[in-house]
Amino acid sequence: MNETLVTVVGNVATEPDYREAANGSPSSRFRLAATVRHWDRSKEEWADAYTSFYTVWAWRALAANVVASLDVGEPVVVQGKLRIREEEREGKRWLSAEIDAVSVGHDLSRGTSVFRRVSPARALPAEPSAPGPAPGSAPSPSRAVPDPEAVPAGAESPPF
């Protein structure tokens, strides 16, 4: 299809907002501020020109990872499909730019980041092979959720 794919570099302007649709499909959104800078010859320094704002939408696993990873003010690179919305409010015409994100990440030209792989939670078997819980004890959770902060015993952090 003829969709407009863009890559925008900017800063997170609002706290990422997490939602779940009626069908359980997760989504998140945040505002991205991208400021154009130019070289001011008279002052011999970089100066801000203007700022464009985009609403960035993320879906499914990307939505959860965005909410868990981004904070206001952090530099990011967003790649996705650009969509311009036109609407009328109170008799005035409004235009807004939205990006359906395919990829979101920290801008490493302006800082460092630590990557943690997220593995999908695995459902426990319907009939466990081990004996069930003792009477009166709390039921076991239906899904095993890995702790992203847990480090195996004896494991060391990478040397970089």
XYZ file of N, CA and C in Angstrom:
480
model
N 0.830 -1.171 0.000
C 0.000 0.000 0.000
C 0.879 1.242 0.000
N 0.278 2.351 -0.285
C 1.008 3.610 -0.325
C 0.875 4.350 1.007
N 1.514 3.813 2.013
C 1.490 4.466 3.316
C 2.768 5.260 3.490
N 2.681 6.342 4.245
C 3.838 7.194 4.479
C 4.566 6.709 5.718
N 5.743 6.115 5.532
C 6.570 5.663 6.645
C 7.537 6.774 7.018
N 7.635 7.057 8.316
C 8.500 8.134 8.791
C 9.371 7.634 9.936
N 10.482 8.319 10.138
C 11.316 8.139 11.315
C 11.467 9.517 11.932
N 11.064 9.654 13.185
C 11.093 10.940 13.867
C 11.964 10.819 15.112
N 12.867 11.769 15.280
C 13.726 11.838 16.454
C 13.239 12.990 17.314
N 13.016 12.737 18.586
C 12.528 13.788 19.468
C 12.576 13.364 20.914
N 11.762 14.032 21.731
C 11.692 13.742 23.163
C 10.270 13.368 23.543
N 10.143 12.477 24.527
C 8.844 12.090 25.048
C 8.264 13.307 25.774
N 7.099 13.780 25.332
C 6.506 14.994 25.896
C 5.444 14.711 26.951
N 4.820 13.535 26.915
C 3.817 13.168 27.920
C 4.085 11.747 28.402
N 3.626 11.465 29.593
C 3.775 10.114 30.146
C 2.999 9.135 29.262
N 3.614 8.017 28.855
C 2.882 7.035 28.046
C 1.650 6.525 28.792
N 0.544 6.473 28.078
C -0.755 6.089 28.611
C -1.092 4.695 28.092
N -1.375 3.746 28.992
C -1.673 2.364 28.612
C -3.178 2.134 28.666
N -3.707 1.453 27.638
C -5.134 1.135 27.573
C -5.320 -0.278 27.062
N -6.467 -0.851 27.383
C -6.850 -2.133 26.795
C -8.221 -1.959 26.162
N -8.338 -2.384 24.915
C -9.613 -2.311 24.209
C -10.575 -3.339 24.806
N -11.844 -3.260 24.430
C -12.853 -4.192 24.933
C -12.484 -5.643 24.622
N -11.766 -5.851 23.514
C -11.362 -7.212 23.145
C -10.064 -7.643 23.827
N -9.506 -6.787 24.702
C -8.290 -7.133 25.437
C -7.007 -6.732 24.744
N -7.100 -6.138 23.578
C -5.915 -5.731 22.821
C -5.278 -4.494 23.459
N -3.993 -4.588 23.897
C -3.352 -3.443 24.550
C -2.883 -2.388 23.549
N -2.930 -1.128 24.003
C -2.387 -0.026 23.214
C -1.823 1.003 24.179
N -0.935 1.826 23.673
C -0.429 2.939 24.475
C -0.220 4.121 23.541
N -0.183 5.301 24.149
C 0.062 6.496 23.356
C 0.857 7.484 24.192
N 1.623 8.310 23.500
C 2.329 9.404 24.133
C 2.563 10.480 23.092
N 2.863 11.684 23.563
C 3.162 12.790 22.654
C 4.670 12.864 22.491
N 5.089 13.096 21.261
C 6.501 13.209 20.902
C 6.752 14.631 20.417
N 7.753 15.277 20.985
C 8.128 16.629 20.582
C 9.424 16.558 19.783
N 9.394 17.054 18.555
C 10.577 17.073 17.687
C 10.905 18.528 17.362
N 12.040 18.989 17.872
C 12.429 20.387 17.696
C 13.488 20.513 16.617
N 13.221 21.389 15.660
C 14.175 21.681 14.590
C 15.205 22.666 15.137
N 16.472 22.389 14.885
C 17.546 23.288 15.323
C 18.314 23.767 14.103
N 18.840 24.969 14.191
C 19.641 25.500 13.093
C 20.866 26.210 13.666
N 21.889 26.371 12.841
C 23.115 27.033 13.246
C 22.938 28.543 13.073
N 23.075 29.277 14.162
C 22.971 30.737 14.140
C 24.377 31.285 13.919
N 24.649 31.763 12.697
C 26.003 32.237 12.353
C 26.421 33.437 13.179
N 25.483 34.348 13.449
C 25.845 35.564 14.189
C 26.270 35.237 15.625
N 25.607 34.292 16.259
C 25.947 33.909 17.631
C 26.919 32.736 17.691
N 27.122 32.088 16.530
C 27.971 30.904 16.414
C 27.575 29.822 17.424
N 26.275 29.503 17.415
C 25.756 28.433 18.270
C 24.461 27.890 17.672
N 24.079 26.714 18.141
C 22.839 26.106 17.694
C 21.670 26.783 18.396
N 20.567 26.983 17.662
C 19.375 27.607 18.218
C 18.145 26.791 17.816
N 17.146 26.759 18.703
C 15.899 26.075 18.396
C 15.085 26.916 17.429
N 14.484 26.245 16.448
C 13.638 26.939 15.478
C 12.172 26.763 15.892
N 11.572 25.594 15.666
C 10.181 25.332 16.016
C 10.057 23.878 16.438
N 8.973 23.571 17.114
C 8.727 22.219 17.603
C 7.465 21.666 16.977
N 7.538 20.439 16.471
C 6.366 19.720 15.970
C 6.004 18.647 16.986
N 4.703 18.450 17.205
C 4.235 17.436 18.142
C 3.484 16.351 17.389
N 3.719 15.114 17.783
C 3.069 13.946 17.192
C 2.476 13.107 18.310
N 1.308 12.523 18.059
C 0.768 11.515 18.968
C 1.243 10.175 18.442
N 1.968 9.437 19.277
C 2.513 8.139 18.879
C 1.638 7.052 19.496
N 1.154 6.142 18.647
C 0.351 5.001 19.081
C 1.175 3.735 18.937
N 1.153 2.898 19.970
C 1.827 1.596 19.932
C 0.786 0.538 20.277
N 0.959 -0.655 19.733
C -0.031 -1.716 19.890
C 0.638 -2.993 20.387
N -0.154 -3.859 21.018
C 0.244 -5.184 21.492
C 1.495 -5.132 22.377
N 2.505 -5.958 22.101
C 3.697 -6.036 22.957
C 4.459 -4.717 22.974
N 4.484 -4.013 21.839
C 5.173 -2.721 21.794
C 4.524 -1.749 22.772
N 3.208 -1.802 22.926
C 2.508 -0.912 23.855
C 2.983 -1.126 25.284
N 3.067 -2.365 25.705
C 3.516 -2.674 27.069
C 4.972 -2.271 27.269
N 5.815 -2.506 26.276
C 7.231 -2.161 26.388
C 7.443 -0.654 26.424
N 6.644 0.099 25.682
C 6.735 1.565 25.696
C 6.419 2.091 27.093
N 5.327 1.607 27.674
C 4.922 2.072 29.004
C 5.978 1.716 30.050
N 6.586 0.540 29.928
C 7.578 0.102 30.903
C 8.936 0.785 30.719
N 9.202 1.364 29.548
C 10.549 1.840 29.236
C 10.711 3.347 29.134
N 9.658 4.094 28.818
C 9.812 5.520 28.519
C 9.293 6.418 29.626
N 10.009 7.521 29.834
C 9.598 8.567 30.761
C 9.650 9.906 30.043
N 8.932 10.877 30.561
C 8.892 12.219 29.985
C 10.306 12.793 29.914
N 10.621 13.405 28.766
C 11.907 14.063 28.571
C 12.974 13.200 27.935
N 12.756 11.890 27.866
C 13.779 11.018 27.293
C 13.823 11.147 25.774
N 15.056 11.110 25.206
C 15.192 11.180 23.751
C 14.882 9.830 23.113
N 14.060 9.837 22.072
C 13.656 8.605 21.409
C 13.691 8.745 19.894
N 13.709 7.599 19.238
C 13.573 7.496 17.788
C 12.330 6.648 17.551
N 11.394 7.169 16.766
C 10.137 6.471 16.489
C 10.030 6.254 14.990
N 9.714 5.024 14.603
C 9.484 4.716 13.197
C 8.077 4.159 13.075
N 7.348 4.616 12.052
C 5.994 4.122 11.869
C 5.282 4.784 10.718
N 3.965 4.580 10.691
C 3.132 5.106 9.611
C 2.537 6.443 10.034
N 2.764 7.466 9.226
C 2.247 8.805 9.504
C 0.798 8.900 9.050
N -0.026 9.484 9.923
C -1.434 9.698 9.599
C -1.784 11.118 10.029
N -2.339 11.900 9.119
C -2.784 13.259 9.427
C -4.294 13.206 9.614
N -4.746 13.669 10.760
C -6.182 13.694 11.055
C -6.693 15.117 10.931
N -7.863 15.236 10.343
C -8.515 16.534 10.224
C -9.866 16.419 10.900
N -10.153 17.355 11.808
C -11.447 17.345 12.478
C -11.901 18.768 12.748
N -13.173 18.883 13.027
C -13.732 20.198 13.321
C -14.239 20.188 14.742
N -13.792 21.181 15.527
C -14.225 21.339 16.915
C -14.671 22.776 17.117
N -15.885 22.922 17.606
C -16.431 24.251 17.882
C -16.301 25.190 16.681
N -16.533 24.653 15.499
C -16.496 25.457 14.289
C -15.117 25.741 13.747
N -14.075 25.212 14.376
C -12.706 25.431 13.896
C -12.133 24.134 13.352
N -11.318 24.250 12.330
C -10.673 23.108 11.691
C -9.344 22.830 12.395
N -9.131 21.573 12.818
C -7.907 21.170 13.504
C -7.212 20.069 12.714
N -5.906 20.147 12.629
C -5.091 19.091 12.035
C -4.193 18.518 13.126
N -4.038 17.207 13.125
C -3.115 16.580 14.061
C -2.351 15.484 13.337
N -1.109 15.293 13.756
C -0.255 14.270 13.158
C -0.104 13.123 14.142
N -0.357 11.912 13.662
C -0.228 10.715 14.487
C 0.706 9.736 13.800
N 1.405 8.959 14.611
C 2.292 7.921 14.083
C 1.863 6.597 14.688
N 1.518 5.632 13.839
C 1.293 4.259 14.285
C 2.660 3.597 14.321
N 3.210 3.462 15.517
C 4.595 3.021 15.675
C 4.799 1.562 15.300
N 5.891 1.330 14.592
C 6.372 -0.005 14.305
C 7.540 -0.309 15.240
N 8.313 0.741 15.554
C 9.489 0.596 16.403
C 9.705 1.881 17.200
N 10.073 1.730 18.471
C 10.368 2.862 19.347
C 11.607 2.494 20.150
N 12.557 3.421 20.236
C 13.751 3.151 21.038
C 14.397 4.429 21.510
N 15.243 4.294 22.518
C 15.990 5.451 23.003
C 16.992 5.903 21.952
N 17.236 7.208 21.876
C 18.209 7.792 20.953
C 19.584 7.703 21.616
N 20.380 6.742 21.194
C 21.669 6.481 21.826
C 22.741 7.495 21.446
N 22.433 8.433 20.551
C 23.389 9.499 20.272
C 23.362 10.534 21.400
N 22.362 10.443 22.280
C 22.237 11.408 23.375
C 22.291 10.770 24.754
N 22.618 9.487 24.831
C 22.701 8.837 26.140
C 22.831 7.336 25.985
N 22.777 6.643 27.108
C 22.891 5.188 27.099
C 21.580 4.571 27.551
N 21.433 3.304 27.285
C 20.224 2.584 27.652
C 20.610 1.144 27.965
N 19.775 0.447 28.702
C 19.998 -0.962 29.015
C 18.827 -1.743 28.440
N 19.125 -2.781 27.683
C 18.076 -3.574 27.041
C 17.813 -4.820 27.866
N 16.539 -5.109 28.117
C 16.127 -6.343 28.778
C 15.119 -7.029 27.879
N 15.450 -8.217 27.451
C 14.536 -8.972 26.596
C 13.327 -9.410 27.408
N 12.149 -9.301 26.825
C 10.921 -9.729 27.468
C 10.520 -11.042 26.830
N 10.349 -12.064 27.664
C 9.905 -13.345 27.118
C 8.434 -13.510 27.465
N 7.666 -14.069 26.553
C 6.240 -14.226 26.830
C 6.028 -15.179 28.001
N 5.031 -14.887 28.812
C 4.703 -15.768 29.937
C 4.135 -17.067 29.386
N 4.485 -18.163 30.018
C 4.003 -19.470 29.572
C 2.894 -19.941 30.509
N 1.828 -20.464 29.944
C 0.726 -20.984 30.749
C 1.168 -22.267 31.430
N 0.710 -22.474 32.656
C 0.998 -23.707 33.367
C 0.153 -24.817 32.777
N 0.628 -26.063 32.855
C -0.179 -27.167 32.321
C -1.498 -27.281 33.071
N -2.538 -27.780 32.379
C -3.870 -27.903 32.963
C -3.861 -28.859 34.150
N -3.141 -29.977 34.030
C -3.043 -30.939 35.121
C -1.588 -31.048 35.518
N -1.191 -30.421 36.627
C 0.205 -30.481 37.031
C 0.591 -31.903 37.409
N 1.836 -32.263 37.139
C 2.318 -33.608 37.452
C 2.649 -33.730 38.927
N 2.914 -32.605 39.586
C 3.200 -32.630 41.021
C 1.884 -32.609 41.788
N 1.909 -33.048 43.053
C 0.678 -33.009 43.844
C 0.157 -31.582 43.961
N -1.141 -31.415 44.084
C -1.768 -30.103 44.171
C -1.444 -29.409 45.481
N -1.913 -28.171 45.640
C -1.639 -27.424 46.862
C -2.388 -28.015 48.046
N -1.872 -27.769 49.216
C -2.500 -28.260 50.439
C -3.860 -27.596 50.615
N -4.819 -28.296 51.220
C -6.139 -27.692 51.420
C -6.017 -26.398 52.228
N -6.784 -25.387 51.806
C -6.773 -24.111 52.501
C -5.673 -23.169 52.050
N -4.738 -23.619 51.184
C -3.674 -22.727 50.717
C -4.178 -21.932 49.523
N -3.474 -20.860 49.229
C -3.863 -19.997 48.113
C -3.672 -20.723 46.793
N -4.583 -20.527 45.840
C -4.422 -21.187 44.532
C -3.213 -20.615 43.804
N -2.602 -21.463 42.980
C -1.440 -21.004 42.212
C -1.911 -20.138 41.058
N -1.083 -19.191 40.605
C -1.492 -18.338 39.497
C -1.641 -19.146 38.217
N -2.537 -18.689 37.319
C -2.772 -19.430 36.080
C -1.680 -19.189 35.056
N -0.861 -18.157 35.264
C 0.223 -17.871 34.334
C 1.490 -17.612 35.115
N 2.584 -18.127 34.619
C 3.879 -17.840 35.235
C 4.413 -16.570 34.599
N 4.695 -15.548 35.391
C 5.195 -14.282 34.875
C 6.640 -14.124 35.307
N 7.585 -14.050 34.347
C 8.994 -13.922 34.713
C 9.284 -12.554 35.319
N 10.196 -12.523 36.281
C 10.625 -11.272 36.895
C 11.756 -10.701 36.056
N 11.550 -9.524 35.388
C 12.596 -8.983 34.515
C 13.838 -8.549 35.280
N 13.724 -8.322 36.597
C 14.868 -7.889 37.384
C 15.677 -9.074 37.927
N 15.106 -10.267 37.852
C 15.781 -11.432 38.421
C 17.012 -11.791 37.593
N 18.113 -12.062 38.292
C 19.358 -12.473 37.646
C 19.716 -13.836 38.204
N 20.004 -14.814 37.337
C 20.343 -16.153 37.840
C 21.548 -16.087 38.777
N 21.570 -16.968 39.770
C 22.668 -17.019 40.733
C 23.978 -17.296 40.004
N 25.011 -16.563 40.344
C 26.318 -16.746 39.727
C 26.471 -16.007 38.412
N 25.407 -15.388 37.916
C 25.504 -14.671 36.640
C 26.147 -13.311 36.870
N 26.931 -12.905 35.932
C 27.571 -11.601 36.000
C 27.005 -10.718 34.908
N 27.074 -9.419 35.115
C 26.627 -8.506 34.069
C 27.656 -8.499 32.951
N 27.237 -8.196 31.721
C 28.184 -8.185 30.609
C 29.283 -7.147 30.823
N 30.469 -7.359 30.252
C 31.597 -6.467 30.493
C 31.493 -5.133 29.761
N 30.390 -4.833 29.121
C 30.257 -3.563 28.396
C 29.152 -2.731 28.930
